[in-house]
mmCIF file of C-alpha atoms in Angstrom:
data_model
loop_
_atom_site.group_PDB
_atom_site.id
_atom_site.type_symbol
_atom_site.label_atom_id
_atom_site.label_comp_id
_atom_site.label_asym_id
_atom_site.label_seq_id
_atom_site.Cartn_x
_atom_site.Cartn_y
_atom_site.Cartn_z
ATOM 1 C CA UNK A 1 0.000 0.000 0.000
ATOM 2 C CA UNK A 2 2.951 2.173 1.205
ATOM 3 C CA UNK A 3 4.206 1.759 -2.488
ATOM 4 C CA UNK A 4 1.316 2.303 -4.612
ATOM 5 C CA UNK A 5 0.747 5.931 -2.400
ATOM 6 C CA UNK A 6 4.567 6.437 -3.394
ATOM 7 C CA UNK A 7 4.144 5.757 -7.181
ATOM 8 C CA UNK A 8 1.132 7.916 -7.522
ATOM 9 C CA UNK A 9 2.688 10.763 -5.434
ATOM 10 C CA UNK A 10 5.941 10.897 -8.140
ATOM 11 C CA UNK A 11 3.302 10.373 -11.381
ATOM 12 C CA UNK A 12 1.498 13.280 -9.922
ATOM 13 C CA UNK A 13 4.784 15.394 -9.631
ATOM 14 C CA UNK A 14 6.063 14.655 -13.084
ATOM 15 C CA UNK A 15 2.729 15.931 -14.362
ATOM 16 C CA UNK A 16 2.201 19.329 -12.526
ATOM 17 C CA UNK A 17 6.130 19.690 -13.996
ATOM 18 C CA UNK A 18 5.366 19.034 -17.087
ATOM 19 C CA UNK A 19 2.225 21.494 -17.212
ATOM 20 C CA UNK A 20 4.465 24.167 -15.737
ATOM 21 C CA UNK A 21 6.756 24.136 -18.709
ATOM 22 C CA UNK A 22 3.927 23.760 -21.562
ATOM 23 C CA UNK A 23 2.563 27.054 -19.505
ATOM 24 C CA UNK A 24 5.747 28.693 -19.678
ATOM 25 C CA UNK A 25 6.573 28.125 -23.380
ATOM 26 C CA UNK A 26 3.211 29.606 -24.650
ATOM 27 C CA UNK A 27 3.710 32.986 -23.008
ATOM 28 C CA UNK A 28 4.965 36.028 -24.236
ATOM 29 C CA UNK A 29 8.462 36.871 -22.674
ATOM 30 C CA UNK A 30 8.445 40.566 -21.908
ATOM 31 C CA UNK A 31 11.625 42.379 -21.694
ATOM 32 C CA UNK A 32 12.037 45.191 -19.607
ATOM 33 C CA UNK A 33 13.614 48.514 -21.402
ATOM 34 C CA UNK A 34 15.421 51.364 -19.567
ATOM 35 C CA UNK A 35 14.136 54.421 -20.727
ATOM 36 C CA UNK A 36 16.906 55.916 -19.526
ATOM 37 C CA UNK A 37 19.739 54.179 -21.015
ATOM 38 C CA UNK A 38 18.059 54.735 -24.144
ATOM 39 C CA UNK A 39 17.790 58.861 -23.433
ATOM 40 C CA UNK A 40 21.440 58.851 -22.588
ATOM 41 C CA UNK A 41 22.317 57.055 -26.012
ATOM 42 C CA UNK A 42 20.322 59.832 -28.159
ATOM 43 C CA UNK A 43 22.165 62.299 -26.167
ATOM 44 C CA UNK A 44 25.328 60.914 -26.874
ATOM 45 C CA UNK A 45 24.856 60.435 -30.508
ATOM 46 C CA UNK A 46 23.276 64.102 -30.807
ATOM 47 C CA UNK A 47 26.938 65.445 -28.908
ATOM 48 C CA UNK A 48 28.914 63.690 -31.793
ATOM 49 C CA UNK A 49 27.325 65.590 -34.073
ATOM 50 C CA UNK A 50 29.751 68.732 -34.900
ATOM 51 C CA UNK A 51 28.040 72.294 -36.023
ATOM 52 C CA UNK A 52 29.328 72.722 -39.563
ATOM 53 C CA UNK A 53 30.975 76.022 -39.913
ATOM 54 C CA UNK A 54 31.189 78.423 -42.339
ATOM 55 C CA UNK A 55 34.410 77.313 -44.423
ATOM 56 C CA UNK A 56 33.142 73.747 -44.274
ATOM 57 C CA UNK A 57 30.005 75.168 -45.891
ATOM 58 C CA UNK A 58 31.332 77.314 -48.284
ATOM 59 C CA UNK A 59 33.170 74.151 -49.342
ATOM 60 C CA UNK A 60 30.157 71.760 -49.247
ATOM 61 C CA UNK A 61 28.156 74.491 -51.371
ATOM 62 C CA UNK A 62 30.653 74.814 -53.887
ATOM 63 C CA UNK A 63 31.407 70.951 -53.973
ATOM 64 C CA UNK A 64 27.042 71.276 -54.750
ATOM 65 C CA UNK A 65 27.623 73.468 -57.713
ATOM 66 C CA UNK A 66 30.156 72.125 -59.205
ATOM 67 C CA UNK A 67 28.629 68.539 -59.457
ATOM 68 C CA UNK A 68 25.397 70.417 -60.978
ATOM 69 C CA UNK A 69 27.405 71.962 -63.795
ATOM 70 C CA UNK A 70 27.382 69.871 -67.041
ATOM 71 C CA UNK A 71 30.930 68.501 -67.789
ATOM 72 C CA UNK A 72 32.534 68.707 -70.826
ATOM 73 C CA UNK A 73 34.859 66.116 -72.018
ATOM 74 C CA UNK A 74 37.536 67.222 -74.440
ATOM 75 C CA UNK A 75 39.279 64.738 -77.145
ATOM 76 C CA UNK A 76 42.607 63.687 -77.509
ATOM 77 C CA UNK A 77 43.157 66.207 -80.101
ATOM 78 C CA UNK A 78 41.915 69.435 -78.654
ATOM 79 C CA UNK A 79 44.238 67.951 -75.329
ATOM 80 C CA UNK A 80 47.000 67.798 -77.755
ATOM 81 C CA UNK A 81 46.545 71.143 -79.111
ATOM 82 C CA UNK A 82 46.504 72.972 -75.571
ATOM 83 C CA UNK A 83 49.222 71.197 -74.689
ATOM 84 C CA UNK A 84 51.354 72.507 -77.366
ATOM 85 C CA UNK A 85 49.990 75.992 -76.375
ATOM 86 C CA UNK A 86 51.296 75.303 -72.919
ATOM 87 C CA UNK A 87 54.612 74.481 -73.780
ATOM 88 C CA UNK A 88 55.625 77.777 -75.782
ATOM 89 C CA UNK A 89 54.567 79.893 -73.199
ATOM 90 C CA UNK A 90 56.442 78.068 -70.478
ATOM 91 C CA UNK A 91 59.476 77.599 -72.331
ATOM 92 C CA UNK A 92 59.768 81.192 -73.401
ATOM 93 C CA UNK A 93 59.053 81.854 -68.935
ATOM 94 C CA UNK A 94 62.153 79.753 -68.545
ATOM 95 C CA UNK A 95 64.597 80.576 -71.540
ATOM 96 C CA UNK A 96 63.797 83.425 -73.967
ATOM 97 C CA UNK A 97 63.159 82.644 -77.465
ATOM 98 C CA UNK A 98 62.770 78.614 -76.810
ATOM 99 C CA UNK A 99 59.033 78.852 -77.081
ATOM 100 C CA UNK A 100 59.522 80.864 -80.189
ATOM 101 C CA UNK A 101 61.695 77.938 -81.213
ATOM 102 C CA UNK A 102 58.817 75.329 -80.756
ATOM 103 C CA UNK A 103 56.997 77.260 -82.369
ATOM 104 C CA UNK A 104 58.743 77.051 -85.214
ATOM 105 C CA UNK A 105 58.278 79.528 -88.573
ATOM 106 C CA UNK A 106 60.144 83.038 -87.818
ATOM 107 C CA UNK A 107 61.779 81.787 -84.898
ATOM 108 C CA UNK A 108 65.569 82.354 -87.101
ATOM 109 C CA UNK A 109 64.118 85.968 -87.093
ATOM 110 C CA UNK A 110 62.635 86.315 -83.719
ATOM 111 C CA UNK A 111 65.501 85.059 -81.291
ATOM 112 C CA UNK A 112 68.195 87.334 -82.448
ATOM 113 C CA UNK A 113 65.403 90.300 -82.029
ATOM 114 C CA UNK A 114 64.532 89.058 -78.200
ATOM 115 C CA UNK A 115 67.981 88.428 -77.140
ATOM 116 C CA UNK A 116 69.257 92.125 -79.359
ATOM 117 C CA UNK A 117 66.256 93.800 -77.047
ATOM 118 C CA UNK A 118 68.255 92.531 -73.650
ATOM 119 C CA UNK A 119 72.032 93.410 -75.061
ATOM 120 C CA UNK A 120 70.402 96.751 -75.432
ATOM 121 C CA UNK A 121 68.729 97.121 -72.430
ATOM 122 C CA UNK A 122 71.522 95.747 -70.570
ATOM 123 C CA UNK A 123 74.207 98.185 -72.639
ATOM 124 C CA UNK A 124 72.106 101.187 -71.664
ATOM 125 C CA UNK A 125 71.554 100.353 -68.383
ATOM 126 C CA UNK A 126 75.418 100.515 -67.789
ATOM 127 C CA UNK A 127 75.865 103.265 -69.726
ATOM 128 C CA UNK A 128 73.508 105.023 -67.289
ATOM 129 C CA UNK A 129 74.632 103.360 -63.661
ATOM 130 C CA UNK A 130 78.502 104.581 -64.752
ATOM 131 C CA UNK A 131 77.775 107.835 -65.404
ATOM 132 C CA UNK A 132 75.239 107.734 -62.314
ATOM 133 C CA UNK A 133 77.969 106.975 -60.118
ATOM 134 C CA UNK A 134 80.784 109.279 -61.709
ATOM 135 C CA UNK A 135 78.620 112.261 -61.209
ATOM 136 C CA UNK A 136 77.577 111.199 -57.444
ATOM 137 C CA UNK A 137 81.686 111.146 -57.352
ATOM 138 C CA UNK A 138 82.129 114.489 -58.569
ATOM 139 C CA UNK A 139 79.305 116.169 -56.690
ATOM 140 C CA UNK A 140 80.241 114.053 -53.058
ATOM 141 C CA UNK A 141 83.792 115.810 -53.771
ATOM 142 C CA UNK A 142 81.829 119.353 -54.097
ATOM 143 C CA UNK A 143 80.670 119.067 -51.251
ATOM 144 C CA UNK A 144 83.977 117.810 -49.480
ATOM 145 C CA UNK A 145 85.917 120.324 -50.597
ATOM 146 C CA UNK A 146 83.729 123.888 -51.067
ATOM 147 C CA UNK A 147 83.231 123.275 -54.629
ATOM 148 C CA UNK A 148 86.256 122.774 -55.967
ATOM 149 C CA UNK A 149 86.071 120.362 -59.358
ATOM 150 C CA UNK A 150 87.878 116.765 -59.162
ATOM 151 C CA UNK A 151 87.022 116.113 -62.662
ATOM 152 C CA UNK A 152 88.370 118.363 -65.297
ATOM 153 C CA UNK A 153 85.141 116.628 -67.592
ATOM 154 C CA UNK A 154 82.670 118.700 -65.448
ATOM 155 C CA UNK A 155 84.956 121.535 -64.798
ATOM 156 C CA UNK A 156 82.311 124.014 -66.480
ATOM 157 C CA UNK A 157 79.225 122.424 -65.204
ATOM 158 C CA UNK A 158 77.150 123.826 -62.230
ATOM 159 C CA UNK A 159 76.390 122.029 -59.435
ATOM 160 C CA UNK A 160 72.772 122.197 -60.024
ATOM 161 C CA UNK A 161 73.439 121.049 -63.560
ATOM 162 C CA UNK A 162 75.363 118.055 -61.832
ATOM 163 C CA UNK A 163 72.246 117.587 -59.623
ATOM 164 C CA UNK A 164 70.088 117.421 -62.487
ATOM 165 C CA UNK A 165 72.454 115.126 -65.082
ATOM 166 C CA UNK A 166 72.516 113.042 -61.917
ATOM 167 C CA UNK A 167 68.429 112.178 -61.523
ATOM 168 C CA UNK A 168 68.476 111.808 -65.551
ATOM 169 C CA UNK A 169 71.052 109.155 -65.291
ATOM 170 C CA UNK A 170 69.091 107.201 -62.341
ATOM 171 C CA UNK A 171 65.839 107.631 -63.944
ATOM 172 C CA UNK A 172 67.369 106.183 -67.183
ATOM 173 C CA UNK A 173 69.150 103.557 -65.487
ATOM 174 C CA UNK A 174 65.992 102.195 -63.889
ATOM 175 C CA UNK A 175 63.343 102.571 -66.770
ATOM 176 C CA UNK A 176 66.018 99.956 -68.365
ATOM 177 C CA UNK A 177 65.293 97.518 -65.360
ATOM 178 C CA UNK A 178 61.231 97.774 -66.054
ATOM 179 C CA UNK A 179 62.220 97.791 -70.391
ATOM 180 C CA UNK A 180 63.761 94.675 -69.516
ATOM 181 C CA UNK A 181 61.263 93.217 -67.311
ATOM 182 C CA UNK A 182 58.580 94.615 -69.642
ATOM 183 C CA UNK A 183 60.882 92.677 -73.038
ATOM 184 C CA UNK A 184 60.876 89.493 -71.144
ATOM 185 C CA UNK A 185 57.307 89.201 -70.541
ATOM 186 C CA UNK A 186 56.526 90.468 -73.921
ATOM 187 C CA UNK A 187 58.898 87.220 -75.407
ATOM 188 C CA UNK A 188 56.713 85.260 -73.511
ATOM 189 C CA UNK A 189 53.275 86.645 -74.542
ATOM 190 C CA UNK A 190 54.786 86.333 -78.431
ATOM 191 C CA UNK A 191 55.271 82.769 -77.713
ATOM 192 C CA UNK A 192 51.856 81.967 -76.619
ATOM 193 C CA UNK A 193 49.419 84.155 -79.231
ATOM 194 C CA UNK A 194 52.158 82.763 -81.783
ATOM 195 C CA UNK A 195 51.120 79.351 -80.693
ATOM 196 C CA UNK A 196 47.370 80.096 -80.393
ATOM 197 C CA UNK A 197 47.581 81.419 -83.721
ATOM 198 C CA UNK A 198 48.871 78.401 -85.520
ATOM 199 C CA UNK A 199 46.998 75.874 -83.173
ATOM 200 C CA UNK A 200 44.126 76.940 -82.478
ATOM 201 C CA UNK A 201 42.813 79.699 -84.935
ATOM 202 C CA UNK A 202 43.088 79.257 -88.859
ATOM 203 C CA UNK A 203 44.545 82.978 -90.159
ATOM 204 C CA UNK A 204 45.520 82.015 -93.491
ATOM 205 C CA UNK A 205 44.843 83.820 -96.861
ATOM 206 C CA UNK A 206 41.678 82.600 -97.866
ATOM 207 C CA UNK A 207 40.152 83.921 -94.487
ATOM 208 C CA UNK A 208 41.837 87.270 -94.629
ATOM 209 C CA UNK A 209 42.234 89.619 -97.430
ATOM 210 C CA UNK A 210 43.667 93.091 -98.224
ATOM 211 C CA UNK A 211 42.291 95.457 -100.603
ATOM 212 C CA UNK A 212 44.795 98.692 -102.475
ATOM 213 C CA UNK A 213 43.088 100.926 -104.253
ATOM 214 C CA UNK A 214 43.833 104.935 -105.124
ATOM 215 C CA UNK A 215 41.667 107.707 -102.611
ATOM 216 C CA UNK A 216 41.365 111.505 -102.369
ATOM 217 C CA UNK A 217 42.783 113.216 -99.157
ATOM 218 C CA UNK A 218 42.120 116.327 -98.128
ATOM 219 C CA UNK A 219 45.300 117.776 -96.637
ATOM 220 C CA UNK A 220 45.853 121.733 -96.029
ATOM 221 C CA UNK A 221 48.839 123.186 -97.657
ATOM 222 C CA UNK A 222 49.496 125.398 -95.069
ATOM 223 C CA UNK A 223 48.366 125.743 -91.393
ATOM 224 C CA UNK A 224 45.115 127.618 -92.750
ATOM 225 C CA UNK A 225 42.145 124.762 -93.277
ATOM 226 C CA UNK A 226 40.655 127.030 -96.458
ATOM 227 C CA UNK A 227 43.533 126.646 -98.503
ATOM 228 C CA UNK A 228 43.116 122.629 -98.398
ATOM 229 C CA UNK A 229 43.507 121.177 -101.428
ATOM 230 C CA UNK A 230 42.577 117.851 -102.519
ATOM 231 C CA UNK A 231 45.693 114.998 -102.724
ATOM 232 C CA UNK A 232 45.645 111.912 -104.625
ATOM 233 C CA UNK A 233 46.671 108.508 -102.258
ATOM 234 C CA UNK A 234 46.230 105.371 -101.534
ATOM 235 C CA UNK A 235 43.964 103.137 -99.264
ATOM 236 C CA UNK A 236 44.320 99.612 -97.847
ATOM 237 C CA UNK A 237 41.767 98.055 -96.710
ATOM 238 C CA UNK A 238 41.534 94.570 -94.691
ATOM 239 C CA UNK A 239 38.604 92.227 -94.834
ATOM 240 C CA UNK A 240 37.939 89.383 -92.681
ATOM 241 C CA UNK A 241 35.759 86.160 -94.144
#
């Protein structure tokens, strides 16, 4: 008897288990969320965040436009050709007369021009800085010695004439620094329209013509405009197709 009451006790356990874990599976499992974990996430993210500043969105709007623009895509060719332009130029910036040389045609006729422009330059400019400095010589011995003359050259000049030759000489010698500057930047401008003009634009004969043909002028005869008389000339005239 003491058995049976055991056997049915244990089949009775087994079964109240068993319905436990059938209950358990067929609930929903709720998990709890912390609101404030959550809060201190956003907040966190939010502080990451940098304020964009001005440069950075100057740079972003400009990045904008530029991707809106249509882009054009240029050939090998037309690369070719302003390449060649390119190269003139920067050769005549770093030697004078070498992008006249790539450029070919005139460029016998050109380099001895360019390189005659800075002999002269250079000639005049010594010219001027010697006789600069031989008059500052004569007048700092003036001055020295209560005007008496140390070169017999200037022995009849004034010192205010010596004053004046003086400032001529300096303001020649340095208009030959800015002629020089201005010669070397004009070799290198030569260079480049030469090169546009053979690369890129077509200026030959059939494009551009010239027209001679006799003209009447009116010219005076004297410095009185009544007494002009009619003169017989002639008149050129360029046409471009």
């Amino acid at each position: 008897m003491y058995k049976v009451i055991s056997l049915l006790f244990f089949v009775l356990i087994i079964f109240v288990v068993q319905a436990q874990q059938v209950d358990q599976k067929g609930k929903p499992v709720l998990k709890s969320v912390s609101l404030t974990d959550s809060t201190k996430k956003a907040l966190s993210v939010q502080d990451t965040i940098k304020k964009e500043s001005r440069r950075e969105r100057k740079k972003r709007e400009k990045a904008e436009e530029e991707a809106k623009k249509p882009k054009i895509f240029k050939d090998s060719t037309r690369l070719a050709i302003e390449a060649k332009t390119a190269t003139a130029w920067k050769r005549s910036l770093i030697l004078p007369g070498w992008g006249q040389y790539t450029n070919k045609g005139l460029w016998w006729l050109k380099v001895p021009i360019i390189y005659g422009g800075f002999t002269s330059t250079v000639l005049v400019f010594d010219f001027n800085n010697r006789y600069y400095k031989e008059l500052i010589t004569e007048l700092d011995y003036r001055y020295s010695n209560n005007g008496a003359v140390s070169n017999p050259l200037y022995a009849g000049a004034s010192t205010e004439g010596l004053i004046s030759a003086k400032d001529y000489a300096r303001r020649n010698r340095d208009l030959m620094v800015l002629l020089t500057v201005g010669w070397y930047g004009l070799n290198v401008v030569e260079a480049y329209v030469d090169s546009m003009l053979k690369n890129r634009w077509n200026v030959s004969s059939e494009k551009i013509g010239f027209t001679i043909r006799p003209t009447i002028l009116q010219g005076p005869t004297n410095r009185f405009a009544y007494n002009a008389v009619p003169n017989v000339g002639l008149k050129l005239s360029m046409h471009i197709k």
